[in-house]
CSV table of C-alpha atoms in Angstrom, one decimal:
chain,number,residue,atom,x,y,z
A,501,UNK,CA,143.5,-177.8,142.2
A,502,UNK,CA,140.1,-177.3,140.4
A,503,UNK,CA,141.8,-178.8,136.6
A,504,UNK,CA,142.4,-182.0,139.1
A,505,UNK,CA,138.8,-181.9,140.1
A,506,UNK,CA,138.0,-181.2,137.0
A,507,UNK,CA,140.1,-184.1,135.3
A,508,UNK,CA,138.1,-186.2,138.3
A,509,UNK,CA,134.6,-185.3,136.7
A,510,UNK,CA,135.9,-186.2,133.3
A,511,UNK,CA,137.9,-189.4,134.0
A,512,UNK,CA,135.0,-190.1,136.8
A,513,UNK,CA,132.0,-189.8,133.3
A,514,UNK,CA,134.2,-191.7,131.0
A,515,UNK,CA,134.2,-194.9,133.5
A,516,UNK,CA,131.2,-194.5,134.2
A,517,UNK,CA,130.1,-194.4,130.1
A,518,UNK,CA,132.7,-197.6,129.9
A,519,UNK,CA,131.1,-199.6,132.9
A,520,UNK,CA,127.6,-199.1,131.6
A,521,UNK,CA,128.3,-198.9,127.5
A,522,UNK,CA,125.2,-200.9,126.9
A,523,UNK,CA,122.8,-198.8,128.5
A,524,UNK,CA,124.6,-195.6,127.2
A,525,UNK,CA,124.7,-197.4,123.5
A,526,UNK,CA,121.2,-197.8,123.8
A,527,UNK,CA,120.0,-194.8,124.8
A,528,UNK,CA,122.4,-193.1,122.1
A,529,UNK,CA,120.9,-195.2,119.3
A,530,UNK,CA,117.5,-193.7,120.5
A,531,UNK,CA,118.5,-190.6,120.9
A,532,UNK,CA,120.0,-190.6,117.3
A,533,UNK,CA,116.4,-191.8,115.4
A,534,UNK,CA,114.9,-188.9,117.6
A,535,UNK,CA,117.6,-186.4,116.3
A,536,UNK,CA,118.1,-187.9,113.0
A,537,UNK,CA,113.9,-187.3,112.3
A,538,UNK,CA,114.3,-183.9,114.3
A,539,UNK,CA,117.3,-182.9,111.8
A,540,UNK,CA,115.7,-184.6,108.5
A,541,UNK,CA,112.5,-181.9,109.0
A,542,UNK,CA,114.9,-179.1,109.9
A,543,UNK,CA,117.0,-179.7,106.4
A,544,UNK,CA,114.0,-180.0,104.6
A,545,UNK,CA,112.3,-176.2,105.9
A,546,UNK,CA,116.2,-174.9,105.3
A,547,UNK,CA,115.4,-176.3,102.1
A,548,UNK,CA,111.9,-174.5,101.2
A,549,UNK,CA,113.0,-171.6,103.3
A,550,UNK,CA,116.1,-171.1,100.5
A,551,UNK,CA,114.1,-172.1,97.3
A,552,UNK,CA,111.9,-169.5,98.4
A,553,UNK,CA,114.3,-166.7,99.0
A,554,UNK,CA,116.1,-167.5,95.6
A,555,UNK,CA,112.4,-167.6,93.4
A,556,UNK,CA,112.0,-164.3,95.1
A,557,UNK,CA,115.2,-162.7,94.7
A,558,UNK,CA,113.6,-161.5,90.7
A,559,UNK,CA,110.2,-162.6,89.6
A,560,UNK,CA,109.3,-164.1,85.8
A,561,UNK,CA,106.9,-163.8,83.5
A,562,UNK,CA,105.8,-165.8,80.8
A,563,UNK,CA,103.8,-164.5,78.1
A,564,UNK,CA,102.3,-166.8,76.2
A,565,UNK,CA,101.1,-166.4,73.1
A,566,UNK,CA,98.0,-167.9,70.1
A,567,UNK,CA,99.2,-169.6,67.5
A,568,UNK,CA,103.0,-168.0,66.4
A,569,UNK,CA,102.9,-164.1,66.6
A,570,UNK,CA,104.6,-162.3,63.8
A,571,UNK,CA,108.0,-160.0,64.9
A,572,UNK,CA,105.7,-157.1,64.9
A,573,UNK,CA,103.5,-158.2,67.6
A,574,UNK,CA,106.6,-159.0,69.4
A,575,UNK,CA,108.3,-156.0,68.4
A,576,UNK,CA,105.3,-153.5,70.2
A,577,UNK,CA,104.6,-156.1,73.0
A,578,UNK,CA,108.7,-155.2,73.9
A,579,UNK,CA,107.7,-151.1,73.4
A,580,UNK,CA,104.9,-151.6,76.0
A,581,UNK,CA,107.1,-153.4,78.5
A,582,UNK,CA,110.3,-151.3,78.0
A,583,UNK,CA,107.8,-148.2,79.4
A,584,UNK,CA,107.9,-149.8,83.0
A,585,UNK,CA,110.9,-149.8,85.3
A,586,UNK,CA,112.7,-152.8,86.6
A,587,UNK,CA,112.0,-154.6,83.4
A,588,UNK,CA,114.1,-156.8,81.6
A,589,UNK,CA,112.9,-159.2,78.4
A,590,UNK,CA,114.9,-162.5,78.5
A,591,UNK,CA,113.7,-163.0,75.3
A,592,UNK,CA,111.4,-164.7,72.8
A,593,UNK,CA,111.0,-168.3,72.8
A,594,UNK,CA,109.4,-169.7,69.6
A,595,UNK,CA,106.8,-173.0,69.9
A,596,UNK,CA,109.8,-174.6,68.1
A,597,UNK,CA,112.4,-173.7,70.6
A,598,UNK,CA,109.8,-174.5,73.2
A,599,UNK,CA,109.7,-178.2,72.0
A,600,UNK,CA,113.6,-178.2,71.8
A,601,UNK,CA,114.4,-177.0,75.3
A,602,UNK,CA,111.6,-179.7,76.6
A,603,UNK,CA,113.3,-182.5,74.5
A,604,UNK,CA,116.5,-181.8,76.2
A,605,UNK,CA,115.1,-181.6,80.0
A,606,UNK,CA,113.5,-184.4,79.3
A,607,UNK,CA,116.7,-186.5,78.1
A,608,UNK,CA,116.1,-190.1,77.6
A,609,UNK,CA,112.5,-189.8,78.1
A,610,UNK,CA,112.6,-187.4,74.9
A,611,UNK,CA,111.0,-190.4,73.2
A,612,UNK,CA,107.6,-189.7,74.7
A,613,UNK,CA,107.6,-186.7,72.5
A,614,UNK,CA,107.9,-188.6,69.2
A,615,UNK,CA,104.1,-189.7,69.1
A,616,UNK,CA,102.8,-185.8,68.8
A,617,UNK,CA,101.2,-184.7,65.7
A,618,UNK,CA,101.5,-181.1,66.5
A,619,UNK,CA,103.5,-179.3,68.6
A,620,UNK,CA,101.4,-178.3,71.4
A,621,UNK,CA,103.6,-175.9,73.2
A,622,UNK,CA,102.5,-172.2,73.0
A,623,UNK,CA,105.4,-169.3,71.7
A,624,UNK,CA,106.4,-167.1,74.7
A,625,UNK,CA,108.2,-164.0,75.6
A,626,UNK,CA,110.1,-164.6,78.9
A,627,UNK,CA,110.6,-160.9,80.9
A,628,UNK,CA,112.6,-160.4,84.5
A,629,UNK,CA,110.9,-157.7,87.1
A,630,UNK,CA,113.5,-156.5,89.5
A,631,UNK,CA,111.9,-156.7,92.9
A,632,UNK,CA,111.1,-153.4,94.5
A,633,UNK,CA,108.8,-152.6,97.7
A,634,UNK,CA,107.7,-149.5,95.8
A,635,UNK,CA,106.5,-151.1,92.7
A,636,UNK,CA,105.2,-154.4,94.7
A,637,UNK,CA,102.0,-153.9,92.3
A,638,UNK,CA,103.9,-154.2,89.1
A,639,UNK,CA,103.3,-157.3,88.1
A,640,UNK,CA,99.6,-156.9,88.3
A,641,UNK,CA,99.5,-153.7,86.7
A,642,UNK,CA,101.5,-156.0,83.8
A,643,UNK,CA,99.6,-159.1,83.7
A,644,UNK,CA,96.3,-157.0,83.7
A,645,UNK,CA,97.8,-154.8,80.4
A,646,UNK,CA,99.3,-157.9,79.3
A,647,UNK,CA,96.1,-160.0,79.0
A,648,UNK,CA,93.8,-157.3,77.1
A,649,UNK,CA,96.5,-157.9,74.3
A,650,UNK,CA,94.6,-160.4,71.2
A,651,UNK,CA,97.2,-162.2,70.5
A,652,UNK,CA,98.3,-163.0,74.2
A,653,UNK,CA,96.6,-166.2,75.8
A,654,UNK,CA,98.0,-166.0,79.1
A,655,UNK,CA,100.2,-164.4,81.9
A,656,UNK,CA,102.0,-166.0,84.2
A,657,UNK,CA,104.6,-164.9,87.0
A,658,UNK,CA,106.4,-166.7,89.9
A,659,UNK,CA,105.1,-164.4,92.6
A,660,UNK,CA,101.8,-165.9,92.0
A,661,UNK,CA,103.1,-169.2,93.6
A,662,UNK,CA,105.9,-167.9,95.6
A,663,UNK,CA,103.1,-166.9,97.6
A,664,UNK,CA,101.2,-169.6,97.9
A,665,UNK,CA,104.9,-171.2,99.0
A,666,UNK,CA,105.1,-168.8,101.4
A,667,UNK,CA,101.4,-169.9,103.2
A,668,UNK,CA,102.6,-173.3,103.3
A,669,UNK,CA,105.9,-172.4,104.3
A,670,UNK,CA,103.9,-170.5,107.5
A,671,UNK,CA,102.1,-173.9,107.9
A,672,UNK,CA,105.0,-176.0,107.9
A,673,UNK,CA,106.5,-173.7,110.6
A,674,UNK,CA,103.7,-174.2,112.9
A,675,UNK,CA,104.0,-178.1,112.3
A,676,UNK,CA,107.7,-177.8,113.0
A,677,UNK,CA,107.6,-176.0,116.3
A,678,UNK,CA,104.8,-178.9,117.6
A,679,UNK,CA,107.0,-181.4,116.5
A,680,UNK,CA,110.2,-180.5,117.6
A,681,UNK,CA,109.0,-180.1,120.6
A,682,UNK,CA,108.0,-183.6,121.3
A,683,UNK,CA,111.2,-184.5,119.9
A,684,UNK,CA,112.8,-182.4,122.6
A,685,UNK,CA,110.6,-184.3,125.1
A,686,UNK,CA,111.6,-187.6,123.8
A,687,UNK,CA,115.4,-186.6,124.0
A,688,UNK,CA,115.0,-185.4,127.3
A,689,UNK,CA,113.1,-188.6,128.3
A,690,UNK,CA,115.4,-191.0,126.9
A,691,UNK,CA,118.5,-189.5,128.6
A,692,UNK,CA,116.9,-189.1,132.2
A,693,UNK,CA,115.6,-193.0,132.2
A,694,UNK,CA,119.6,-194.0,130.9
A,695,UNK,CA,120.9,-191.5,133.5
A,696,UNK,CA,118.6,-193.1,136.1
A,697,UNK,CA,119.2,-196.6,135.4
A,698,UNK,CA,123.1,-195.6,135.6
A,699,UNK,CA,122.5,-194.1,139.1
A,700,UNK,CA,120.5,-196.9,140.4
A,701,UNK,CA,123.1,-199.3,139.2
A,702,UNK,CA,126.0,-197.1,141.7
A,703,UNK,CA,123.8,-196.5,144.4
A,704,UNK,CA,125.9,-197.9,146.8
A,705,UNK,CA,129.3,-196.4,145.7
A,706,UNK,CA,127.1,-192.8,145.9
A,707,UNK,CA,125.7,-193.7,149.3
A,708,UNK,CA,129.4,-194.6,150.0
A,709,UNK,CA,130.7,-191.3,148.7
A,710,UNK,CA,128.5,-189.2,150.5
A,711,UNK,CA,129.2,-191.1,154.3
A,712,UNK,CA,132.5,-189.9,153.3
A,713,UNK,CA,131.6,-186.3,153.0
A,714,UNK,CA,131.0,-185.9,149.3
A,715,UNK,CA,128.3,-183.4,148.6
A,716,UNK,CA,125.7,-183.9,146.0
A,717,UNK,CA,127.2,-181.4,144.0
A,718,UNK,CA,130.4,-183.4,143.9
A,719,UNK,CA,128.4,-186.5,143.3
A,720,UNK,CA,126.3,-185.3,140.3
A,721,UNK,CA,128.9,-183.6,138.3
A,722,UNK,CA,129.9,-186.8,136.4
A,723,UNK,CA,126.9,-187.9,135.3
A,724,UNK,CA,125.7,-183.9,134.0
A,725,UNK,CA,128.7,-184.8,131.9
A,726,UNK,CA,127.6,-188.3,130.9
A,727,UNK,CA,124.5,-186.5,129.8
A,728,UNK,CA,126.0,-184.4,128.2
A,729,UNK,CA,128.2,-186.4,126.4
A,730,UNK,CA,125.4,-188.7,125.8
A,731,UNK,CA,123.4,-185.6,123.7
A,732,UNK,CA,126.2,-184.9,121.9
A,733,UNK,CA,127.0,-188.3,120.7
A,734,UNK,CA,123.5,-189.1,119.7
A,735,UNK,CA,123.3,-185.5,118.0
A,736,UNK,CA,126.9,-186.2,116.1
A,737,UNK,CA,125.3,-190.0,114.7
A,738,UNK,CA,122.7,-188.2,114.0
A,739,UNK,CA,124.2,-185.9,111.7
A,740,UNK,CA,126.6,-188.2,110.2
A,741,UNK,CA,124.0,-190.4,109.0
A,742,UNK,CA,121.9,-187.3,107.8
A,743,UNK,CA,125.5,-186.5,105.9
A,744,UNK,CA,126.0,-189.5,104.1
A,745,UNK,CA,122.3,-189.7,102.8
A,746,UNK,CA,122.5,-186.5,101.5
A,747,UNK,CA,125.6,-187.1,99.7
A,748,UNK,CA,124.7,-190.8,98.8
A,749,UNK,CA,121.2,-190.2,97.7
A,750,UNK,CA,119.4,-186.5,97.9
A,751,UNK,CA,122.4,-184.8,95.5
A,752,UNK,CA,121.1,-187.0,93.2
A,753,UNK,CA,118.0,-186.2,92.9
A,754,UNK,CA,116.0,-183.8,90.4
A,755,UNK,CA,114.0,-181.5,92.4
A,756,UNK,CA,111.9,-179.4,89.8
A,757,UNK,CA,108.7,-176.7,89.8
A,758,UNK,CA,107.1,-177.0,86.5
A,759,UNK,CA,110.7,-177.4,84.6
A,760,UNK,CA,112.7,-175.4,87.0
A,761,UNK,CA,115.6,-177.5,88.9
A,762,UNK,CA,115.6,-176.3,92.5
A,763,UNK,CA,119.0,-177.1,94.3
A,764,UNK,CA,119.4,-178.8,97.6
A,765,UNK,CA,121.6,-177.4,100.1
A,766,UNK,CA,122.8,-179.1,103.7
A,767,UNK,CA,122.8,-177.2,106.7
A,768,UNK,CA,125.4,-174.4,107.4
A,769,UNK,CA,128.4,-175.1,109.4
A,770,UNK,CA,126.8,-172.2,112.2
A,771,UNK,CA,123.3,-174.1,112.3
A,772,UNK,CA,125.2,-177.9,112.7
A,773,UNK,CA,126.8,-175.9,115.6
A,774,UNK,CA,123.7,-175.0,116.7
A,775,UNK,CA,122.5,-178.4,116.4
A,776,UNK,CA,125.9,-179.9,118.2
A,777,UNK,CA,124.8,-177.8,121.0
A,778,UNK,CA,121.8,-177.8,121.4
A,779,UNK,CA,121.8,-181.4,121.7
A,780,UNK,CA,124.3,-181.5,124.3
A,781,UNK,CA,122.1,-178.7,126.2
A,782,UNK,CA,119.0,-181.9,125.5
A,783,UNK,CA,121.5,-183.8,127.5
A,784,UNK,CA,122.8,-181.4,130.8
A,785,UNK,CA,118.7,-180.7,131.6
A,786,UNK,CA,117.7,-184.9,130.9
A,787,UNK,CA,120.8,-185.5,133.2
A,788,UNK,CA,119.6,-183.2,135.5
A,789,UNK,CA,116.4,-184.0,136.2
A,790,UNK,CA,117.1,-187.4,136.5
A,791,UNK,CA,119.5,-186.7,139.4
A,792,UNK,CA,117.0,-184.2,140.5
A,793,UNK,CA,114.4,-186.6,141.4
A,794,UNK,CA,117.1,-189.4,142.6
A,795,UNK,CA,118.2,-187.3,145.5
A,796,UNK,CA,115.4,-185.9,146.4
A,797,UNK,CA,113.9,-189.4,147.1
Protein backbone atom coordinates (compact mmCIF):
# COMPACT_ATOMS: atom_id res chain seq x y z
CA UNK A 1 0.00 0.00 0.00
CA UNK A 2 2.48 2.79 0.87
CA UNK A 3 4.83 1.93 -2.78
CA UNK A 4 1.21 2.82 -4.38
CA UNK A 5 1.10 6.02 -2.43
CA UNK A 6 4.30 6.40 -3.03
CA UNK A 7 4.07 5.79 -6.94
CA UNK A 8 1.07 8.53 -6.40
CA UNK A 9 3.54 11.24 -5.18
CA UNK A 10 5.93 10.44 -7.97
CA UNK A 11 3.56 10.05 -10.91
CA UNK A 12 1.41 12.98 -9.03
CA UNK A 13 5.22 15.49 -9.30
CA UNK A 14 6.00 14.35 -12.69
CA UNK A 15 2.48 15.73 -14.10
CA UNK A 16 2.59 18.37 -12.32
CA UNK A 17 6.56 19.19 -13.72
CA UNK A 18 4.77 18.27 -17.37
CA UNK A 19 1.68 20.60 -16.92
CA UNK A 20 3.79 23.50 -15.83
CA UNK A 21 7.35 22.85 -17.86
CA UNK A 22 7.69 26.46 -18.51
CA UNK A 23 7.63 27.74 -15.21
CA UNK A 24 9.77 24.66 -13.89
CA UNK A 25 12.27 25.38 -17.15
CA UNK A 26 12.59 28.67 -15.96
CA UNK A 27 13.11 28.44 -12.66
CA UNK A 28 15.77 25.51 -13.51
CA UNK A 29 17.66 27.84 -15.89
CA UNK A 30 17.91 30.15 -12.82
CA UNK A 31 18.73 27.98 -10.54
CA UNK A 32 21.60 26.59 -12.78
CA UNK A 33 23.48 30.27 -13.28
CA UNK A 34 23.10 30.43 -9.32
CA UNK A 35 24.66 26.85 -9.04
CA UNK A 36 26.86 27.11 -11.95
CA UNK A 37 28.65 30.56 -10.22
CA UNK A 38 28.19 28.74 -6.63
CA UNK A 39 30.19 25.58 -8.26
CA UNK A 40 32.73 27.77 -10.54
CA UNK A 41 34.04 29.43 -6.87
CA UNK A 42 33.95 26.09 -5.18
CA UNK A 43 36.35 24.40 -8.12
CA UNK A 44 38.42 27.28 -7.98
CA UNK A 45 39.20 27.10 -3.75
CA UNK A 46 39.52 22.99 -4.46
CA UNK A 47 41.92 24.33 -6.72
CA UNK A 48 44.24 26.67 -4.43
CA UNK A 49 43.37 24.48 -1.55
CA UNK A 50 45.38 21.47 -3.61
CA UNK A 51 48.25 23.67 -5.16
CA UNK A 52 48.80 24.47 -1.71
CA UNK A 53 48.95 21.10 -0.15
CA UNK A 54 51.19 19.79 -3.05
CA UNK A 55 53.88 23.21 -2.75
CA UNK A 56 53.80 22.12 0.80
CA UNK A 57 54.18 18.57 0.73
CA UNK A 58 58.57 19.36 0.39
CA UNK A 59 59.78 22.95 0.31
CA UNK A 60 62.68 24.35 -2.29
CA UNK A 61 65.37 26.40 -2.19
CA UNK A 62 67.11 28.25 -4.70
CA UNK A 63 70.49 29.49 -4.10
CA UNK A 64 71.50 31.81 -6.31
CA UNK A 65 74.66 32.65 -6.92
CA UNK A 66 77.35 36.12 -8.34
CA UNK A 67 78.65 35.79 -11.41
CA UNK A 68 79.52 31.61 -12.06
CA UNK A 69 81.03 30.02 -8.90
CA UNK A 70 83.89 27.66 -9.40
CA UNK A 71 83.14 23.64 -8.35
CA UNK A 72 84.88 24.42 -5.19
CA UNK A 73 82.49 26.89 -3.99
CA UNK A 74 79.90 24.45 -4.86
CA UNK A 75 81.65 21.62 -3.65
CA UNK A 76 81.81 23.24 0.33
CA UNK A 77 78.33 25.01 -0.10
CA UNK A 78 77.07 20.93 -0.64
CA UNK A 79 79.48 20.04 2.84
CA UNK A 80 77.47 22.83 4.70
CA UNK A 81 74.07 21.67 3.66
CA UNK A 82 74.75 17.89 3.81
CA UNK A 83 75.31 18.76 7.86
CA UNK A 84 71.45 19.40 8.31
CA UNK A 85 68.82 16.67 8.15
CA UNK A 86 66.03 16.39 5.72
CA UNK A 87 68.23 17.84 3.07
CA UNK A 88 68.42 16.87 -0.36
CA UNK A 89 70.55 18.92 -3.28
CA UNK A 90 68.65 18.58 -6.65
CA UNK A 91 71.56 19.83 -8.08
CA UNK A 92 73.55 22.71 -9.70
CA UNK A 93 72.07 24.57 -12.38
CA UNK A 94 74.68 26.61 -14.46
CA UNK A 95 73.58 30.42 -15.94
CA UNK A 96 73.90 28.44 -19.17
CA UNK A 97 71.49 25.74 -18.25
CA UNK A 98 69.38 28.39 -16.71
CA UNK A 99 68.94 30.08 -20.20
CA UNK A 100 68.32 26.61 -21.77
CA UNK A 101 65.55 25.36 -19.54
CA UNK A 102 63.87 29.12 -19.95
CA UNK A 103 64.14 28.75 -23.78
CA UNK A 104 62.34 25.59 -23.66
CA UNK A 105 59.30 26.78 -21.23
CA UNK A 106 59.11 29.46 -23.11
CA UNK A 107 58.61 27.47 -26.62
CA UNK A 108 57.66 29.62 -29.46
CA UNK A 109 58.06 32.66 -27.65
CA UNK A 110 61.90 31.53 -27.21
CA UNK A 111 62.46 34.30 -29.85
CA UNK A 112 62.21 37.01 -27.28
CA UNK A 113 65.36 35.75 -25.87
CA UNK A 114 67.42 36.26 -29.06
CA UNK A 115 67.91 40.17 -28.54
CA UNK A 116 70.03 39.59 -25.11
CA UNK A 117 73.57 40.57 -24.99
CA UNK A 118 74.36 38.71 -21.90
CA UNK A 119 72.74 36.14 -20.28
CA UNK A 120 71.15 37.63 -17.38
CA UNK A 121 70.09 34.58 -15.49
CA UNK A 122 72.06 33.92 -12.16
CA UNK A 123 73.79 30.13 -11.57
CA UNK A 124 71.85 28.21 -8.85
CA UNK A 125 72.02 25.26 -6.58
CA UNK A 126 68.44 23.82 -6.25
CA UNK A 127 68.12 21.77 -2.60
CA UNK A 128 64.68 19.82 -1.28
CA UNK A 129 63.90 20.19 2.77
CA UNK A 130 61.76 17.32 3.79
CA UNK A 131 59.01 18.82 5.90
CA UNK A 132 59.15 18.17 9.60
CA UNK A 133 57.08 19.94 12.58
CA UNK A 134 60.32 19.52 14.59
CA UNK A 135 62.63 21.29 12.33
CA UNK A 136 59.77 23.89 11.15
CA UNK A 137 62.73 26.56 11.61
CA UNK A 138 65.08 24.92 9.18
CA UNK A 139 64.78 26.84 6.42
CA UNK A 140 65.58 29.99 8.26
CA UNK A 141 68.35 28.69 10.12
CA UNK A 142 69.47 27.80 6.21
CA UNK A 143 68.73 30.97 4.35
CA UNK A 144 70.25 32.94 7.31
CA UNK A 145 73.78 30.67 6.97
CA UNK A 146 73.19 30.60 3.41
CA UNK A 147 73.17 34.46 2.81
CA UNK A 148 76.51 35.33 4.93
CA UNK A 149 78.16 33.12 2.07
CA UNK A 150 80.27 35.88 -0.61
CA UNK A 151 79.60 34.36 -3.35
CA UNK A 152 75.71 33.73 -2.63
CA UNK A 153 73.31 36.71 -3.83
CA UNK A 154 70.17 35.34 -2.65
CA UNK A 155 67.90 32.64 -0.90
CA UNK A 156 64.87 31.74 -1.79
CA UNK A 157 62.29 29.00 -0.61
CA UNK A 158 58.62 28.12 -1.37
CA UNK A 159 57.46 28.32 2.24
CA UNK A 160 58.09 31.98 2.04
CA UNK A 161 55.02 32.30 -0.37
CA UNK A 162 53.19 29.19 0.52
CA UNK A 163 52.44 31.27 3.28
CA UNK A 164 51.37 34.15 2.03
CA UNK A 165 49.02 31.55 -0.20
CA UNK A 166 47.85 30.36 2.82
CA UNK A 167 46.52 34.15 4.22
CA UNK A 168 44.81 34.59 1.04
CA UNK A 169 43.60 31.26 0.98
CA UNK A 170 42.00 32.22 4.81
CA UNK A 171 40.59 35.29 2.91
CA UNK A 172 39.14 33.58 0.14
CA UNK A 173 37.39 31.23 2.72
CA UNK A 174 35.68 34.01 4.42
CA UNK A 175 34.52 35.45 0.94
CA UNK A 176 33.27 32.02 0.11
CA UNK A 177 31.11 31.32 3.07
CA UNK A 178 29.32 35.10 2.49
CA UNK A 179 28.79 34.21 -0.86
CA UNK A 180 27.61 30.96 -0.85
CA UNK A 181 25.27 31.88 1.28
CA UNK A 182 23.44 34.29 -0.74
CA UNK A 183 23.67 31.82 -3.33
CA UNK A 184 21.84 29.49 -1.02
CA UNK A 185 19.25 32.37 -0.56
CA UNK A 186 18.83 32.90 -4.14
CA UNK A 187 18.30 28.97 -4.74
CA UNK A 188 15.94 28.85 -2.02
CA UNK A 189 14.09 31.97 -3.41
CA UNK A 190 13.87 30.92 -6.88
CA UNK A 191 12.33 27.53 -6.01
CA UNK A 192 9.65 28.84 -3.44
CA UNK A 193 8.35 31.70 -6.05
CA UNK A 194 8.18 28.48 -9.01
CA UNK A 195 6.66 26.20 -6.28
CA UNK A 196 4.19 29.02 -5.44
CA UNK A 197 3.17 30.01 -8.79
CA UNK A 198 2.61 26.10 -9.43
CA UNK A 199 0.26 25.94 -6.32
CA UNK A 200 -1.58 29.07 -7.22
CA UNK A 201 -2.08 27.72 -10.68
CA UNK A 202 -3.98 24.14 -8.85
CA UNK A 203 -5.63 25.89 -6.29
CA UNK A 204 -8.83 24.64 -7.05
CA UNK A 205 -7.94 20.96 -7.70
CA UNK A 206 -6.13 21.32 -3.87
CA UNK A 207 -9.17 23.02 -2.49
CA UNK A 208 -11.02 20.10 -4.25
CA UNK A 209 -8.73 17.47 -2.75
CA UNK A 210 -9.01 18.53 0.60
CA UNK A 211 -13.27 18.78 0.55
CA UNK A 212 -12.57 15.27 -0.23
CA UNK A 213 -10.62 14.49 2.88
CA UNK A 214 -7.12 14.84 1.64
CA UNK A 215 -4.84 16.15 4.42
CA UNK A 216 -2.18 18.73 3.80
CA UNK A 217 0.28 16.22 4.28
CA UNK A 218 -1.12 14.21 1.36
CA UNK A 219 -1.52 17.35 -0.58
CA UNK A 220 2.07 18.72 -0.29
CA UNK A 221 4.05 15.67 -0.78
CA UNK A 222 4.22 16.16 -4.66
CA UNK A 223 5.30 19.30 -4.82
CA UNK A 224 8.44 18.61 -1.84
CA UNK A 225 9.23 16.28 -4.70
CA UNK A 226 8.87 18.81 -7.57
CA UNK A 227 11.22 20.84 -5.43
CA UNK A 228 13.25 18.51 -5.10
CA UNK A 229 13.54 17.41 -8.33
CA UNK A 230 13.69 20.96 -9.36
CA UNK A 231 17.28 21.40 -7.12
CA UNK A 232 18.59 18.58 -8.54
CA UNK A 233 18.04 19.25 -12.12
CA UNK A 234 19.28 22.80 -11.86
CA UNK A 235 22.32 21.39 -9.67
CA UNK A 236 22.98 18.41 -12.54
CA UNK A 237 22.93 21.51 -15.60
CA UNK A 238 24.85 23.08 -13.48
CA UNK A 239 27.60 20.73 -13.28
CA UNK A 240 27.45 19.53 -16.71
CA UNK A 241 28.14 22.80 -18.08
CA UNK A 242 30.94 23.29 -15.34
CA UNK A 243 32.13 19.79 -16.98
CA UNK A 244 32.44 20.65 -20.43
CA UNK A 245 34.25 24.06 -19.75
CA UNK A 246 36.68 22.42 -17.84
CA UNK A 247 37.43 19.90 -20.37
CA UNK A 248 36.89 22.32 -23.39
CA UNK A 249 38.82 25.20 -22.16
CA UNK A 250 40.51 25.21 -18.36
CA UNK A 251 42.70 21.74 -19.29
CA UNK A 252 44.10 23.82 -21.62
CA UNK A 253 45.39 26.28 -19.97
CA UNK A 254 49.00 27.03 -18.46
CA UNK A 255 48.64 27.81 -14.92
CA UNK A 256 52.25 28.74 -13.63
CA UNK A 257 53.99 30.45 -10.28
CA UNK A 258 57.17 32.05 -11.47
CA UNK A 259 57.93 28.96 -14.02
CA UNK A 260 56.22 26.30 -12.03
CA UNK A 261 53.03 24.61 -13.99
CA UNK A 262 50.33 24.09 -11.37
CA UNK A 263 47.76 21.38 -12.43
CA UNK A 264 43.97 21.81 -12.40
CA UNK A 265 41.90 19.28 -10.93
CA UNK A 266 37.78 18.99 -11.10
CA UNK A 267 35.93 18.14 -8.21
CA UNK A 268 35.98 14.54 -6.61
CA UNK A 269 33.28 12.24 -7.41
CA UNK A 270 32.29 12.38 -3.18
CA UNK A 271 32.19 16.32 -3.28
CA UNK A 272 29.80 16.29 -6.90
CA UNK A 273 27.79 14.05 -4.55
CA UNK A 274 27.83 16.39 -2.13
CA UNK A 275 26.88 19.01 -4.47
CA UNK A 276 23.95 16.56 -6.09
CA UNK A 277 22.60 16.64 -2.69
CA UNK A 278 22.88 19.37 -1.34
CA UNK A 279 21.11 20.92 -4.11
CA UNK A 280 18.24 18.80 -3.91
CA UNK A 281 18.22 19.52 0.00
CA UNK A 282 18.14 23.71 -1.61
CA UNK A 283 15.07 22.31 -3.15
CA UNK A 284 12.83 20.11 -0.24
CA UNK A 285 13.31 23.51 2.25
CA UNK A 286 12.38 26.26 -0.96
CA UNK A 287 9.42 23.70 -1.60
CA UNK A 288 8.64 23.77 1.77
CA UNK A 289 8.33 27.02 2.68
CA UNK A 290 6.48 27.93 -0.18
CA UNK A 291 3.70 25.44 0.81
CA UNK A 292 4.38 26.57 4.29
CA UNK A 293 3.07 30.00 3.75
CA UNK A 294 0.24 28.83 1.08
CA UNK A 295 -1.62 26.91 3.70
CA UNK A 296 -1.29 28.91 6.30
CA UNK A 297 -3.01 31.74 4.41
Amino acid sequence: MKITIFHYFIRQAMVNIFENRLVHLIGIGTMSIAFLIFYTFILIFVNLNYWTEEQGRSLTMSIYFKGEPDRVVIENIEKELFLFPGVTIKGFVSKDDAMKSLRRKLGDKAGLLDGLKENPLPASLEIILSRDKDRDSLPYQLKTKLEKIDTVDEVQYSQEWIRRFQTVMEAIKIVGMIFGGLLFLAALFIITNTIKLTIYSRKEEIEILKLVGATNRFVKIPFVIEGSIQGFLGGAVALIILFLVYIIVITRIDIRIGFASLDIVFLSPQFILFLFFMSVIIGFIGSTISLGRFFRT
